[in-house]
Amino acid sequence: MLKLHGYFRSSAAYRVRIALNLKGLAYENAFHHLTRGGGEHLRPDYVALNPQALVPALEDDGAVLTQSLAIIEYLEERFPEPALLPKDAVGRARVRAIALGIACEIHPLNNLRVLGYVTKELGHSDAERTKWYRHWIADGFKGIEGLLAGNPATGSFCHGDKPTLADCCLVPQVFNARRFDCDLTAFPTMVRIAEHAASLPAFAAAAPGKQPDAE
Ligand SMILES: N[C@@H](CCC(=O)N[C@@H](CS)C(=O)NCC(=O)O)C(=O)O
């Protein structure tokens, strides 16, 4: 059986949970609390599994996969239906661009270890850390909103009317932005898509609050 190493609040693990649910795949969980005891993901047994010491990781029949987008692309190849990438090359490139725009340009700047470095190593206050977080959300969301708003390829989801890899990334990032009370009024298309997606069982079941390790 597939085994997902994650943490309820990890937005990268949230992406993979959505993809697994959309494809109707059963999986077992291994939870790694990212702050308890200094971070369970930093323990030697987990680092042996994923040398980058990040969640998620996915085990499948002895193989260990890391990096959420690589994991979702793996699932797409191994379990093609329902597809999370469009059939046409231009559409696939657009979906990947939105996904990477979130996973590479926004998420890494606001990751736990980055936020921890800003306060613990550089000596900034919690208020300054929040300012940093909100700044990079606003900056990154502006670009993603620009990719989505007014583009005829955008539908009820990021690309057309079926969920894709892009939505697997968008929904967790909007969730996180809300958690940090970011002002999202300038990003109506992103908010609309995230709210529509949340109404689908596959997205709802992947939400942090629904996970067995949720606090
Ligand atoms: N690019 C990676 C990001 C993974 C990642 O940053 N995971 C976070 C949780 S969302 C993490 O494990 N953070 C631990 C830390 O910052 O120490 C992916 O997409 O899988």
mmCIF file of C-alpha atoms and ligand atoms in Angstrom:
data_model
loop_
_atom_site.group_PDB
_atom_site.id
_atom_site.type_symbol
_atom_site.label_atom_id
_atom_site.label_comp_id
_atom_site.label_asym_id
_atom_site.label_seq_id
_atom_site.Cartn_x
_atom_site.Cartn_y
_atom_site.Cartn_z
ATOM 1 C CA MET A 1 0.000 0.000 0.000
ATOM 2 C CA LEU A 2 1.095 3.580 -0.616
ATOM 3 C CA LYS A 3 2.492 5.242 2.496
ATOM 4 C CA LEU A 4 2.513 9.022 2.811
ATOM 5 C CA HIS A 5 4.951 10.670 5.186
ATOM 6 C CA GLY A 6 3.429 13.996 6.111
ATOM 7 C CA TYR A 7 2.164 16.433 8.673
ATOM 8 C CA PHE A 8 -1.347 17.857 8.779
ATOM 9 C CA ARG A 9 -0.197 21.474 8.363
ATOM 10 C CA SER A 10 2.317 20.801 5.597
ATOM 11 C CA SER A 11 0.985 22.392 2.444
ATOM 12 C CA ALA A 12 3.308 20.255 0.320
ATOM 13 C CA ALA A 13 1.836 17.102 1.896
ATOM 14 C CA TYR A 14 -1.647 18.633 1.447
ATOM 15 C CA ARG A 15 -0.961 18.808 -2.318
ATOM 16 C CA VAL A 16 -0.207 15.094 -2.408
ATOM 17 C CA ARG A 17 -3.216 14.215 -0.244
ATOM 18 C CA ILE A 18 -5.463 16.029 -2.744
ATOM 19 C CA ALA A 19 -3.913 14.159 -5.681
ATOM 20 C CA LEU A 20 -4.247 10.789 -3.931
ATOM 21 C CA ASN A 21 -7.906 11.519 -3.126
ATOM 22 C CA LEU A 22 -8.688 12.755 -6.643
ATOM 23 C CA LYS A 23 -7.287 9.518 -8.025
ATOM 24 C CA GLY A 24 -9.170 7.486 -5.429
ATOM 25 C CA LEU A 25 -6.008 5.878 -4.069
ATOM 26 C CA ALA A 26 -5.932 4.373 -0.605
ATOM 27 C CA TYR A 27 -2.838 5.117 1.454
ATOM 28 C CA GLU A 28 -1.533 4.849 4.955
ATOM 29 C CA ASN A 29 -0.051 7.735 6.886
ATOM 30 C CA ALA A 30 3.196 8.208 8.759
ATOM 31 C CA PHE A 31 3.097 11.482 10.660
ATOM 32 C CA HIS A 32 6.130 13.617 11.420
ATOM 33 C CA HIS A 33 5.375 16.580 13.664
ATOM 34 C CA LEU A 34 7.434 19.468 12.300
ATOM 35 C CA THR A 35 7.882 21.329 15.583
ATOM 36 C CA ARG A 36 7.530 18.788 18.397
ATOM 37 C CA GLY A 37 10.834 17.752 19.921
ATOM 38 C CA GLY A 38 12.700 20.126 17.630
ATOM 39 C CA GLY A 39 11.092 18.563 14.552
ATOM 40 C CA GLU A 40 10.448 14.865 14.024
ATOM 41 C CA HIS A 41 11.361 15.239 10.342
ATOM 42 C CA LEU A 42 14.945 15.921 11.455
ATOM 43 C CA ARG A 43 15.330 12.554 13.170
ATOM 44 C CA PRO A 44 17.917 10.227 11.637
ATOM 45 C CA ASP A 45 15.394 7.572 10.625
ATOM 46 C CA TYR A 46 13.395 10.084 8.566
ATOM 47 C CA VAL A 47 16.497 11.757 7.117
ATOM 48 C CA ALA A 48 17.643 8.313 6.000
ATOM 49 C CA LEU A 49 14.380 8.085 4.063
ATOM 50 C CA ASN A 50 14.433 11.657 2.745
ATOM 51 C CA PRO A 51 17.868 13.290 2.972
ATOM 52 C CA GLN A 52 16.270 16.708 2.356
ATOM 53 C CA ALA A 53 14.441 16.313 5.696
ATOM 54 C CA LEU A 54 11.192 17.645 4.257
ATOM 55 C CA VAL A 55 7.680 16.238 4.123
ATOM 56 C CA PRO A 56 6.099 14.788 2.116
ATOM 57 C CA ALA A 57 7.684 11.539 1.036
ATOM 58 C CA LEU A 58 5.732 8.712 -0.509
ATOM 59 C CA GLU A 59 6.639 5.044 -0.302
ATOM 60 C CA ASP A 60 5.365 2.742 -3.008
ATOM 61 C CA ASP A 61 6.396 -0.883 -3.104
ATOM 62 C CA GLY A 62 9.913 -0.216 -1.810
ATOM 63 C CA ALA A 63 10.446 3.000 -3.782
ATOM 64 C CA VAL A 64 10.767 6.264 -1.853
ATOM 65 C CA LEU A 65 9.595 9.361 -3.692
ATOM 66 C CA THR A 66 10.213 12.909 -2.550
ATOM 67 C CA GLN A 67 9.214 16.437 -3.663
ATOM 68 C CA SER A 68 5.462 16.882 -3.883
ATOM 69 C CA LEU A 69 5.320 17.758 -7.582
ATOM 70 C CA ALA A 70 7.533 14.814 -8.538
ATOM 71 C CA ILE A 71 5.303 12.595 -6.385
ATOM 72 C CA ILE A 72 2.125 13.842 -8.085
ATOM 73 C CA GLU A 73 3.679 13.406 -11.542
ATOM 74 C CA TYR A 74 4.643 9.862 -10.494
ATOM 75 C CA LEU A 75 1.057 9.157 -9.442
ATOM 76 C CA GLU A 76 -0.108 10.597 -12.754
ATOM 77 C CA GLU A 77 2.112 8.172 -14.686
ATOM 78 C CA ARG A 78 1.307 5.175 -12.545
ATOM 79 C CA PHE A 79 -2.435 5.824 -12.147
ATOM 80 C CA PRO A 80 -3.363 7.926 -15.208
ATOM 81 C CA GLU A 81 -7.094 8.233 -14.517
ATOM 82 C CA PRO A 82 -8.539 10.632 -13.642
ATOM 83 C CA ALA A 83 -5.863 12.765 -15.282
ATOM 84 C CA LEU A 84 -4.413 15.707 -13.377
ATOM 85 C CA LEU A 85 -2.654 17.064 -16.469
ATOM 86 C CA PRO A 86 -4.345 18.169 -19.695
ATOM 87 C CA LYS A 87 -3.903 16.122 -22.853
ATOM 88 C CA ASP A 88 -2.408 18.947 -24.922
ATOM 89 C CA ALA A 89 1.177 20.135 -24.536
ATOM 90 C CA VAL A 90 0.280 23.816 -24.177
ATOM 91 C CA GLY A 91 -2.266 22.988 -21.487
ATOM 92 C CA ARG A 92 0.223 20.796 -19.624
ATOM 93 C CA ALA A 93 2.797 23.577 -19.717
ATOM 94 C CA ARG A 94 0.253 26.068 -18.367
ATOM 95 C CA VAL A 95 -0.823 23.786 -15.530
ATOM 96 C CA ARG A 96 2.797 23.081 -14.601
ATOM 97 C CA ALA A 97 3.623 26.798 -14.737
ATOM 98 C CA ILE A 98 0.865 27.601 -12.228
ATOM 99 C CA ALA A 99 1.923 24.704 -9.990
ATOM 100 C CA LEU A 100 5.593 25.692 -10.140
ATOM 101 C CA GLY A 101 4.695 29.349 -9.662
ATOM 102 C CA ILE A 102 3.317 28.354 -6.274
ATOM 103 C CA ALA A 103 5.698 25.544 -5.325
ATOM 104 C CA CYS A 104 8.924 27.286 -6.411
ATOM 105 C CA GLU A 105 8.222 31.011 -6.166
ATOM 106 C CA ILE A 106 5.951 31.327 -3.126
ATOM 107 C CA HIS A 107 6.108 28.330 -0.816
ATOM 108 C CA PRO A 108 9.905 28.124 -0.231
ATOM 109 C CA LEU A 109 10.073 31.724 0.999
ATOM 110 C CA ASN A 110 7.536 31.003 3.720
ATOM 111 C CA ASN A 111 8.576 27.535 4.760
ATOM 112 C CA LEU A 112 8.961 26.664 8.439
ATOM 113 C CA ARG A 113 12.751 26.650 8.449
ATOM 114 C CA VAL A 114 12.904 29.952 6.572
ATOM 115 C CA LEU A 115 10.501 31.628 9.001
ATOM 116 C CA GLY A 116 12.462 30.132 11.891
ATOM 117 C CA TYR A 117 15.710 31.548 10.488
ATOM 118 C CA VAL A 118 14.180 35.019 10.156
ATOM 119 C CA THR A 119 13.314 35.120 13.874
ATOM 120 C CA LYS A 120 15.793 32.818 15.632
ATOM 121 C CA GLU A 121 18.964 33.522 13.616
ATOM 122 C CA LEU A 122 18.381 37.010 12.240
ATOM 123 C CA GLY A 123 16.626 38.226 15.380
ATOM 124 C CA HIS A 124 13.463 39.587 13.841
ATOM 125 C CA SER A 125 10.257 39.806 15.854
ATOM 126 C CA ASP A 126 7.162 37.689 15.269
ATOM 127 C CA ALA A 127 5.478 40.771 13.763
ATOM 128 C CA GLU A 128 8.337 41.165 11.278
ATOM 129 C CA ARG A 129 8.158 37.462 10.428
ATOM 130 C CA THR A 130 4.436 37.850 9.688
ATOM 131 C CA LYS A 131 5.209 40.907 7.560
ATOM 132 C CA TRP A 132 7.723 38.807 5.602
ATOM 133 C CA TYR A 133 5.158 36.040 5.167
ATOM 134 C CA ARG A 134 2.418 38.383 3.950
ATOM 135 C CA HIS A 135 4.766 40.257 1.643
ATOM 136 C CA TRP A 136 5.781 37.119 -0.250
ATOM 137 C CA ILE A 137 2.212 35.863 -0.398
ATOM 138 C CA ALA A 138 1.019 39.165 -1.908
ATOM 139 C CA ASP A 139 3.948 39.268 -4.321
ATOM 140 C CA GLY A 140 3.506 35.673 -5.473
ATOM 141 C CA PHE A 141 -0.294 35.704 -5.566
ATOM 142 C CA LYS A 142 -0.227 38.777 -7.821
ATOM 143 C CA GLY A 143 1.537 36.734 -10.474
ATOM 144 C CA ILE A 144 -0.683 33.678 -10.098
ATOM 145 C CA GLU A 145 -3.842 35.804 -10.197
ATOM 146 C CA GLY A 146 -2.446 37.344 -13.392
ATOM 147 C CA LEU A 147 -2.010 33.904 -14.926
ATOM 148 C CA LEU A 148 -5.595 32.953 -14.065
ATOM 149 C CA ALA A 149 -7.790 36.062 -14.329
ATOM 150 C CA GLY A 150 -9.191 36.733 -17.761
ATOM 151 C CA ASN A 151 -7.433 33.758 -19.327
ATOM 152 C CA PRO A 152 -9.963 31.781 -21.389
ATOM 153 C CA ALA A 153 -8.296 28.532 -20.288
ATOM 154 C CA THR A 154 -9.309 29.230 -16.681
ATOM 155 C CA GLY A 155 -12.608 27.641 -15.750
ATOM 156 C CA SER A 156 -14.165 26.612 -12.476
ATOM 157 C CA PHE A 157 -10.655 25.302 -11.735
ATOM 158 C CA CYS A 158 -7.262 26.731 -12.683
ATOM 159 C CA HIS A 159 -7.398 25.032 -16.077
ATOM 160 C CA GLY A 160 -10.861 24.217 -17.362
ATOM 161 C CA ASP A 161 -13.570 22.632 -15.283
ATOM 162 C CA LYS A 162 -11.674 19.664 -13.896
ATOM 163 C CA PRO A 163 -9.085 19.694 -11.136
ATOM 164 C CA THR A 164 -5.438 19.506 -12.159
ATOM 165 C CA LEU A 165 -1.993 19.603 -10.604
ATOM 166 C CA ALA A 166 -2.376 23.397 -10.462
ATOM 167 C CA ASP A 167 -5.370 23.125 -8.126
ATOM 168 C CA CYS A 168 -3.479 20.634 -5.944
ATOM 169 C CA CYS A 169 -1.003 23.486 -5.325
ATOM 170 C CA LEU A 170 -3.392 26.447 -5.279
ATOM 171 C CA VAL A 171 -5.760 25.198 -2.587
ATOM 172 C CA PRO A 172 -3.110 24.541 0.113
ATOM 173 C CA GLN A 173 -1.398 27.866 -0.574
ATOM 174 C CA VAL A 174 -4.670 29.798 -0.256
ATOM 175 C CA PHE A 175 -5.420 27.845 2.929
ATOM 176 C CA ASN A 176 -2.036 28.839 4.365
ATOM 177 C CA ALA A 177 -2.469 32.470 3.357
ATOM 178 C CA ARG A 178 -5.757 32.522 5.231
ATOM 179 C CA ARG A 179 -4.104 30.969 8.261
ATOM 180 C CA PHE A 180 -1.745 33.944 8.351
ATOM 181 C CA ASP A 181 -4.647 36.386 7.828
ATOM 182 C CA CYS A 182 -3.349 37.621 4.495
ATOM 183 C CA ASP A 183 -5.580 40.073 2.651
ATOM 184 C CA LEU A 184 -6.836 38.174 -0.412
ATOM 185 C CA THR A 185 -9.189 40.794 -1.844
ATOM 186 C CA ALA A 186 -6.842 41.432 -4.786
ATOM 187 C CA PHE A 187 -6.954 37.756 -5.795
ATOM 188 C CA PRO A 188 -10.633 37.021 -6.534
ATOM 189 C CA THR A 189 -9.967 34.321 -9.125
ATOM 190 C CA MET A 190 -7.718 32.357 -6.799
ATOM 191 C CA VAL A 191 -10.251 32.652 -3.978
ATOM 192 C CA ARG A 192 -13.125 31.615 -6.254
ATOM 193 C CA ILE A 193 -11.279 28.524 -7.458
ATOM 194 C CA ALA A 194 -10.135 27.559 -3.963
ATOM 195 C CA GLU A 195 -13.686 27.871 -2.614
ATOM 196 C CA HIS A 196 -15.115 25.831 -5.479
ATOM 197 C CA ALA A 197 -12.468 23.116 -4.977
ATOM 198 C CA ALA A 198 -13.157 22.982 -1.241
ATOM 199 C CA SER A 199 -16.692 21.826 -2.041
ATOM 200 C CA LEU A 200 -15.368 18.618 -3.638
ATOM 201 C CA PRO A 201 -14.928 15.625 -1.307
ATOM 202 C CA ALA A 202 -11.366 14.915 -2.531
ATOM 203 C CA PHE A 203 -10.237 18.401 -1.497
ATOM 204 C CA ALA A 204 -12.331 18.533 1.672
ATOM 205 C CA ALA A 205 -10.942 15.215 2.943
ATOM 206 C CA ALA A 206 -7.366 16.424 2.345
ATOM 207 C CA ALA A 207 -7.795 19.562 4.471
ATOM 208 C CA PRO A 208 -5.413 19.891 7.430
ATOM 209 C CA GLY A 209 -8.213 19.870 9.992
ATOM 210 C CA LYS A 210 -9.445 16.498 8.707
ATOM 211 C CA GLN A 211 -6.146 14.684 9.237
ATOM 212 C CA PRO A 212 -5.716 12.224 12.113
ATOM 213 C CA ASP A 213 -2.696 14.166 13.438
ATOM 214 C CA ALA A 214 -4.554 17.527 13.410
ATOM 215 C CA GLU A 215 -4.305 19.498 16.639
HETATM 216 N N1 LIG B 1 9.534 21.547 -2.510
HETATM 217 C C1 LIG B 1 9.151 20.632 -1.469
HETATM 218 C C2 LIG B 1 8.824 21.385 -0.221
HETATM 219 C C3 LIG B 1 8.648 20.464 0.960
HETATM 220 C C4 LIG B 1 8.567 21.286 2.227
HETATM 221 O O1 LIG B 1 9.112 22.388 2.286
HETATM 222 N N2 LIG B 1 7.906 20.749 3.245
HETATM 223 C C5 LIG B 1 7.786 21.467 4.471
HETATM 224 C C6 LIG B 1 6.398 21.383 5.027
HETATM 225 S S1 LIG B 1 5.247 22.151 3.909
HETATM 226 C C7 LIG B 1 8.775 20.943 5.468
HETATM 227 O O2 LIG B 1 8.986 19.748 5.542
HETATM 228 N N3 LIG B 1 9.384 21.847 6.247
HETATM 229 C C8 LIG B 1 10.290 21.463 7.235
HETATM 230 C C9 LIG B 1 11.228 22.560 7.607
HETATM 231 O O3 LIG B 1 11.105 23.653 7.064
HETATM 232 O O4 LIG B 1 12.082 22.304 8.453
HETATM 233 C C10 LIG B 1 7.951 19.794 -1.929
HETATM 234 O O5 LIG B 1 7.200 20.286 -2.767
HETATM 235 O O6 LIG B 1 7.770 18.658 -1.471
#
